[in-house]
């Protein structure tokens, strides 16, 4: 990608260990290298965000508040991201936001004030890469032990062994030379009592800003920074190392934006795997987490719970070429 203006991450299995339908902040554990990947993006002046499917809400297994509390804890451990956007719907809801549809990526990009085409999306399953493609963004697969082998093979040229490698390669390709030494993962932060994340609806998605976000107060039309505002990061202009606070401002959410978009049941030319029900995608619909009996909900691909606090060894994906060459 020639321009890189923001980095978006999937949550479960990418930034934090996947605990199916987790509503307990005390069970949040980071994936290896996750905090360093976020720190590297921020050290280059890039805003960061999370785009996540949370079907436990639609299944009646979680509340929105529980998901937000888990996001708060992850935000603390990761040192703070700028925006958190998630889909609360069950797989058969037909919403515009559930990955592999593009709604979450488009909403996150708008909240960060950047075009979707200048976003890097990093995730551990095919739906993350397909959602990026559908939104016009760049997707990178970072497989772990639960990633289907067929997906590892399918996205071999769009993969990296871990989020840190994915961010570093994207910075290099965009002309934003990463530091010789990767930044140390920031220490966990603790927000003052009562300073919890506040959430709201934007279209069909649930959104909240990180409590240390540098973009929460800005405004701008159409999800793109006006010329009089901070510049989009590109290969020809690298922000100072002092941090992104002065560089990244974004707009307030546009009411009904995501709800107004029309999106077909599947991405043209792509088989939408677990994220769409079988009746929509035309194929079996496995998913990230084992599905309990839920009154007619479509089954999801069993995904073994990772032991805590250790993380299973992830398979090494084939070396990709799309970012100009990965290093394992």
Coordinates of C-alpha atoms in Angstrom, one line a residue:
X1 CA 0.0 0.0 0.0
X2 CA 1.4 3.4 -1.0
X3 CA -0.3 5.4 1.8
X4 CA -0.8 4.2 5.3
X5 CA -2.9 6.3 7.6
X6 CA -4.2 4.0 10.3
X7 CA -3.9 0.5 11.6
X8 CA -7.0 -1.6 12.7
X9 CA -6.8 -4.8 14.6
X10 CA -9.1 -7.7 15.2
X11 CA -9.5 -8.3 19.0
X12 CA -9.9 -12.0 19.9
X13 CA -7.0 -14.2 18.7
X14 CA -5.1 -11.2 17.4
X15 CA -4.6 -8.7 20.3
X16 CA -5.9 -10.8 23.1
X17 CA -6.2 -14.6 23.8
X18 CA -9.5 -15.8 22.5
X19 CA -11.8 -16.7 25.4
X20 CA -15.2 -17.6 23.8
X21 CA -17.9 -15.1 24.7
X22 CA -15.8 -13.6 27.4
X23 CA -17.5 -11.0 29.6
X24 CA -14.9 -11.0 32.4
X25 CA -12.2 -8.4 32.2
X26 CA -10.1 -10.5 34.6
X27 CA -9.6 -13.1 31.9
X28 CA -8.1 -10.8 29.4
X29 CA -4.6 -11.8 28.4
X30 CA -2.5 -10.3 25.6
X31 CA -1.2 -12.2 22.6
X32 CA 2.6 -12.2 22.2
X33 CA 3.8 -9.0 20.5
X34 CA 0.3 -7.4 20.5
X35 CA 1.3 -4.4 22.7
X36 CA 4.5 -3.9 20.8
X37 CA 2.6 -3.8 17.5
X38 CA 0.2 -1.1 18.8
X39 CA 3.2 0.8 20.2
X40 CA 5.0 0.6 16.8
X41 CA 2.1 2.0 14.9
X42 CA 1.6 4.8 17.4
X43 CA 5.3 5.6 17.3
X44 CA 5.0 6.2 13.6
X45 CA 2.1 8.7 14.3
X46 CA -0.6 6.4 13.1
X47 CA -4.0 6.2 14.9
X48 CA -5.1 2.7 15.9
X49 CA -8.4 1.0 16.4
X50 CA -10.1 -2.4 16.9
X51 CA -12.8 -3.9 14.8
X52 CA -14.4 -7.0 16.3
X53 CA -17.4 -9.3 15.9
X54 CA -19.1 -10.0 19.2
X55 CA -22.0 -12.3 18.4
X56 CA -22.3 -13.2 22.1
X57 CA -24.5 -10.1 22.5
X58 CA -26.9 -11.2 19.7
X59 CA -27.0 -14.7 21.1
X60 CA -28.0 -13.4 24.6
X61 CA -24.7 -14.6 26.2
X62 CA -23.2 -11.2 26.8
X63 CA -24.4 -7.6 27.2
X64 CA -22.9 -4.6 25.4
X65 CA -21.7 -3.3 28.8
X66 CA -19.8 -6.6 29.4
X67 CA -18.1 -6.3 26.0
X68 CA -17.1 -2.7 26.7
X69 CA -15.7 -3.6 30.1
X70 CA -13.5 -6.3 28.4
X71 CA -12.4 -3.7 25.8
X72 CA -11.5 -1.4 28.6
X73 CA -9.2 -3.9 30.2
X74 CA -7.6 -4.7 26.8
X75 CA -7.1 -1.0 26.2
X76 CA -5.3 -0.6 29.5
X77 CA -3.0 -3.6 28.8
X78 CA -2.2 -2.4 25.3
X79 CA -1.4 1.1 26.3
X80 CA -4.4 2.7 24.7
X81 CA -5.9 2.6 21.2
X82 CA -8.0 5.4 19.6
X83 CA -11.3 3.7 18.8
X84 CA -13.1 0.4 19.5
X85 CA -15.8 -0.7 17.1
X86 CA -17.7 -4.0 17.3
X87 CA -20.7 -5.8 15.8
X88 CA -23.1 -7.0 18.5
X89 CA -25.2 -9.1 16.1
X90 CA -25.6 -12.9 15.7
X91 CA -24.4 -14.4 12.4
X92 CA -27.9 -14.6 10.9
X93 CA -28.9 -11.0 11.6
X94 CA -28.0 -9.8 8.1
X95 CA -26.4 -6.6 9.5
X96 CA -24.0 -4.4 7.5
X97 CA -21.3 -4.4 10.2
X98 CA -20.4 -8.1 10.8
X99 CA -17.2 -9.1 9.2
X100 CA -16.6 -10.1 6.4
X101 CA -18.9 -7.3 5.5
X102 CA -17.1 -3.9 5.4
X103 CA -19.2 -1.9 8.0
X104 CA -16.8 -2.1 10.9
X105 CA -13.8 -1.1 8.9
X106 CA -15.6 1.8 7.3
X107 CA -16.9 3.0 10.6
X108 CA -13.5 2.8 12.3
X109 CA -11.9 4.6 9.4
X110 CA -14.5 7.4 9.6
X111 CA -14.0 7.8 13.4
X112 CA -10.2 8.1 12.8
X113 CA -10.7 10.6 10.0
X114 CA -8.9 8.5 7.3
X115 CA -10.1 6.9 4.1
X116 CA -10.6 3.1 4.4
X117 CA -8.2 2.6 1.5
X118 CA -5.4 3.9 3.7
X119 CA -6.1 1.5 6.5
X120 CA -4.2 -1.7 7.4
X121 CA -6.5 -4.4 8.9
X122 CA -4.8 -7.2 10.9
X123 CA -6.6 -10.3 12.0
X124 CA -6.4 -14.0 12.5
X125 CA -9.2 -15.4 10.3
X126 CA -10.3 -15.0 6.7
X127 CA -13.2 -12.8 7.6
X128 CA -10.8 -10.1 8.8
X129 CA -9.0 -10.0 5.4
X130 CA -12.2 -10.2 3.5
X131 CA -13.7 -7.3 5.4
X132 CA -10.7 -5.2 4.6
X133 CA -10.9 -6.1 0.9
X134 CA -14.6 -5.2 0.9
X135 CA -14.0 -1.8 2.4
X136 CA -11.1 -1.1 0.1
X137 CA -8.5 -1.5 2.8
X138 CA -5.4 -3.8 3.1
X139 CA -5.9 -7.0 5.1
X140 CA -3.2 -9.2 6.6
X141 CA -3.7 -12.6 8.2
X142 CA -1.7 -13.4 11.3
X143 CA -2.6 -17.1 11.9
X144 CA -2.6 -18.8 15.2
X145 CA -3.3 -22.4 16.3
X146 CA -7.0 -21.9 15.8
X147 CA -6.8 -20.5 12.2
X148 CA -8.1 -23.0 9.6
X149 CA -5.2 -24.5 7.5
X150 CA -7.2 -23.7 4.4
X151 CA -7.2 -20.0 5.3
X152 CA -3.5 -20.0 6.0
X153 CA -2.9 -21.4 2.6
X154 CA -5.4 -19.1 0.9
X155 CA -3.9 -16.0 2.3
X156 CA -0.2 -17.1 2.3
X157 CA 0.9 -14.0 0.3
X158 CA -1.1 -11.7 2.6
X159 CA 0.1 -13.0 5.9
X160 CA 2.6 -12.3 8.6
X161 CA 3.7 -14.5 11.6
X162 CA 2.5 -11.9 14.2
X163 CA 1.0 -8.4 14.4
X164 CA 4.3 -6.7 15.1
X165 CA 5.8 -8.1 11.9
X166 CA 2.7 -7.0 9.9
X167 CA 2.9 -3.5 11.2
X168 CA 6.7 -3.2 10.6
X169 CA 6.3 -4.5 7.0
X170 CA 3.5 -2.1 6.2
X171 CA 5.5 0.9 7.6
X172 CA 8.4 -0.1 5.4
X173 CA 6.3 -0.4 2.3
X174 CA 4.7 3.0 3.0
X175 CA 8.1 4.6 3.3
X176 CA 7.7 5.1 7.1
X177 CA 10.9 3.4 8.1
X178 CA 10.4 1.6 11.5
X179 CA 12.9 2.4 14.3
X180 CA 16.0 0.2 14.4
X181 CA 14.8 -1.1 17.7
X182 CA 11.1 -1.8 18.1
X183 CA 9.5 0.3 20.8
X184 CA 9.0 -1.3 24.2
X185 CA 5.5 -2.3 24.9
X186 CA 3.9 0.5 27.0
X187 CA 3.1 -0.3 30.6
X188 CA -0.5 -1.1 31.4
X189 CA -2.5 2.0 32.2
X190 CA -5.1 2.4 34.9
X191 CA -7.8 4.9 34.4
X192 CA -9.2 6.9 37.3
X193 CA -12.2 5.4 39.0
X194 CA -15.4 6.2 37.2
X195 CA -13.6 7.0 33.9
X196 CA -15.0 4.1 32.0
X197 CA -15.4 3.8 28.2
X198 CA -18.7 5.3 27.1
X199 CA -20.3 3.6 24.2
X200 CA -22.9 4.6 21.6
X201 CA -24.4 3.3 18.4
X202 CA -23.1 4.4 15.1
X203 CA -25.4 2.9 12.5
X204 CA -25.6 -0.8 13.3
X205 CA -22.2 -1.0 15.2
X206 CA -21.3 -0.2 18.8
X207 CA -18.5 2.3 19.1
X208 CA -16.4 3.8 21.9
X209 CA -13.2 5.8 22.1
X210 CA -10.1 4.7 24.0
X211 CA -9.7 6.7 27.2
X212 CA -6.3 7.9 26.1
X213 CA -7.4 8.5 22.5
X214 CA -5.8 11.4 20.7
X215 CA -8.7 11.6 18.1
X216 CA -11.8 11.7 20.2
X217 CA -12.6 15.4 20.0
X218 CA -12.1 16.3 16.4
X219 CA -14.7 16.7 13.7
X220 CA -14.7 16.6 9.9
X221 CA -17.0 15.7 7.1
X222 CA -17.2 12.4 5.2
X223 CA -14.5 10.6 7.2
X224 CA -11.6 12.4 5.5
X225 CA -9.4 15.1 7.1
X226 CA -10.0 18.5 5.5
X227 CA -7.0 20.2 4.0
X228 CA -6.8 22.6 7.0
X229 CA -6.5 19.8 9.5
X230 CA -3.7 17.4 10.4
X231 CA -2.2 15.7 7.3
X232 CA -2.6 12.0 6.5
X233 CA 0.6 10.1 7.1
X234 CA 2.2 9.0 3.9
X235 CA 5.6 7.8 2.7
X236 CA 6.6 11.4 1.8
X237 CA 6.0 12.8 5.2
X238 CA 6.7 11.1 8.4
X239 CA 5.4 12.6 11.7
X240 CA 7.8 13.4 14.5
X241 CA 8.5 10.7 17.1
X242 CA 6.9 12.8 19.8
X243 CA 3.6 10.9 19.2
X244 CA 0.4 11.2 17.3
X245 CA -1.5 13.5 19.6
X246 CA -1.1 16.6 17.6
X247 CA -1.3 14.9 14.2
X248 CA -4.5 12.9 14.4
X249 CA -7.9 14.4 14.8
X250 CA -11.2 13.0 13.5
X251 CA -14.8 13.8 13.1
X252 CA -17.7 13.0 15.3
X253 CA -19.9 10.1 14.1
X254 CA -22.4 10.7 11.4
X255 CA -25.8 9.5 12.6
X256 CA -27.1 6.5 10.7
X257 CA -24.0 6.2 8.5
X258 CA -23.4 2.5 8.8
X259 CA -27.2 1.7 8.8
X260 CA -27.6 3.4 5.4
X261 CA -25.2 1.4 3.5
X262 CA -26.5 -1.5 1.3
X263 CA -24.3 -4.5 1.2
X264 CA -24.8 -7.8 -0.5
X265 CA -24.9 -11.1 1.4
X266 CA -21.4 -11.9 0.4
X267 CA -18.3 -10.2 -0.9
X268 CA -18.3 -10.5 -4.7
X269 CA -15.9 -13.2 -5.9
X270 CA -15.2 -14.3 -2.3
X271 CA -16.7 -17.2 -0.4
X272 CA -17.7 -15.8 2.9
X273 CA -16.8 -18.5 5.4
X274 CA -17.9 -18.6 9.0
X275 CA -19.0 -15.0 9.3
X276 CA -22.1 -15.5 7.2
X277 CA -24.8 -18.1 7.7
X278 CA -24.7 -21.1 5.4
X279 CA -28.1 -20.0 3.8
X280 CA -26.5 -16.7 2.8
X281 CA -23.0 -17.7 1.7
X282 CA -23.8 -21.0 0.2
X283 CA -21.2 -22.9 2.3
X284 CA -20.8 -24.2 5.8
X285 CA -20.5 -21.5 8.3
X286 CA -17.9 -22.3 11.0
X287 CA -16.8 -19.5 13.3
X288 CA -14.4 -18.3 15.9
X289 CA -16.0 -19.8 19.0
X290 CA -17.9 -23.0 19.9
X291 CA -21.6 -22.2 19.8
X292 CA -23.8 -23.3 22.7
X293 CA -27.4 -24.3 22.0
X294 CA -29.0 -21.0 21.2
X295 CA -32.4 -21.6 19.8
X296 CA -31.8 -21.9 16.1
X297 CA -28.6 -20.0 15.8
X298 CA -26.4 -21.4 13.0
X299 CA -23.5 -23.5 14.2
X300 CA -20.0 -22.0 14.3
X301 CA -16.6 -23.6 13.8
X302 CA -15.4 -24.9 17.1
X303 CA -12.4 -22.8 18.2
X304 CA -10.5 -24.3 21.2
X305 CA -10.1 -22.0 24.2
X306 CA -6.5 -21.0 24.7
X307 CA -5.0 -22.0 28.0
X308 CA -4.4 -19.1 30.4
X309 CA -2.0 -17.5 30.7
X310 CA 0.1 -19.4 28.1
X311 CA -0.7 -19.1 24.4
X312 CA -0.5 -22.1 22.0
X313 CA 2.3 -22.0 19.5
X314 CA 1.0 -20.5 16.3
X315 CA 2.0 -22.1 12.9
X316 CA 4.3 -20.2 10.8
X317 CA 2.5 -19.0 7.7
X318 CA 4.1 -19.1 4.3
X319 CA 6.2 -16.1 3.6
X320 CA 4.1 -13.4 1.8
X321 CA 5.0 -11.1 -1.0
X322 CA 2.2 -8.6 -0.8
X323 CA 4.0 -6.2 1.6
X324 CA 7.3 -6.4 -0.2
X325 CA 8.5 -9.4 1.8
X326 CA 7.9 -10.6 5.3
X327 CA 10.5 -11.7 7.8
X328 CA 9.5 -14.3 10.2

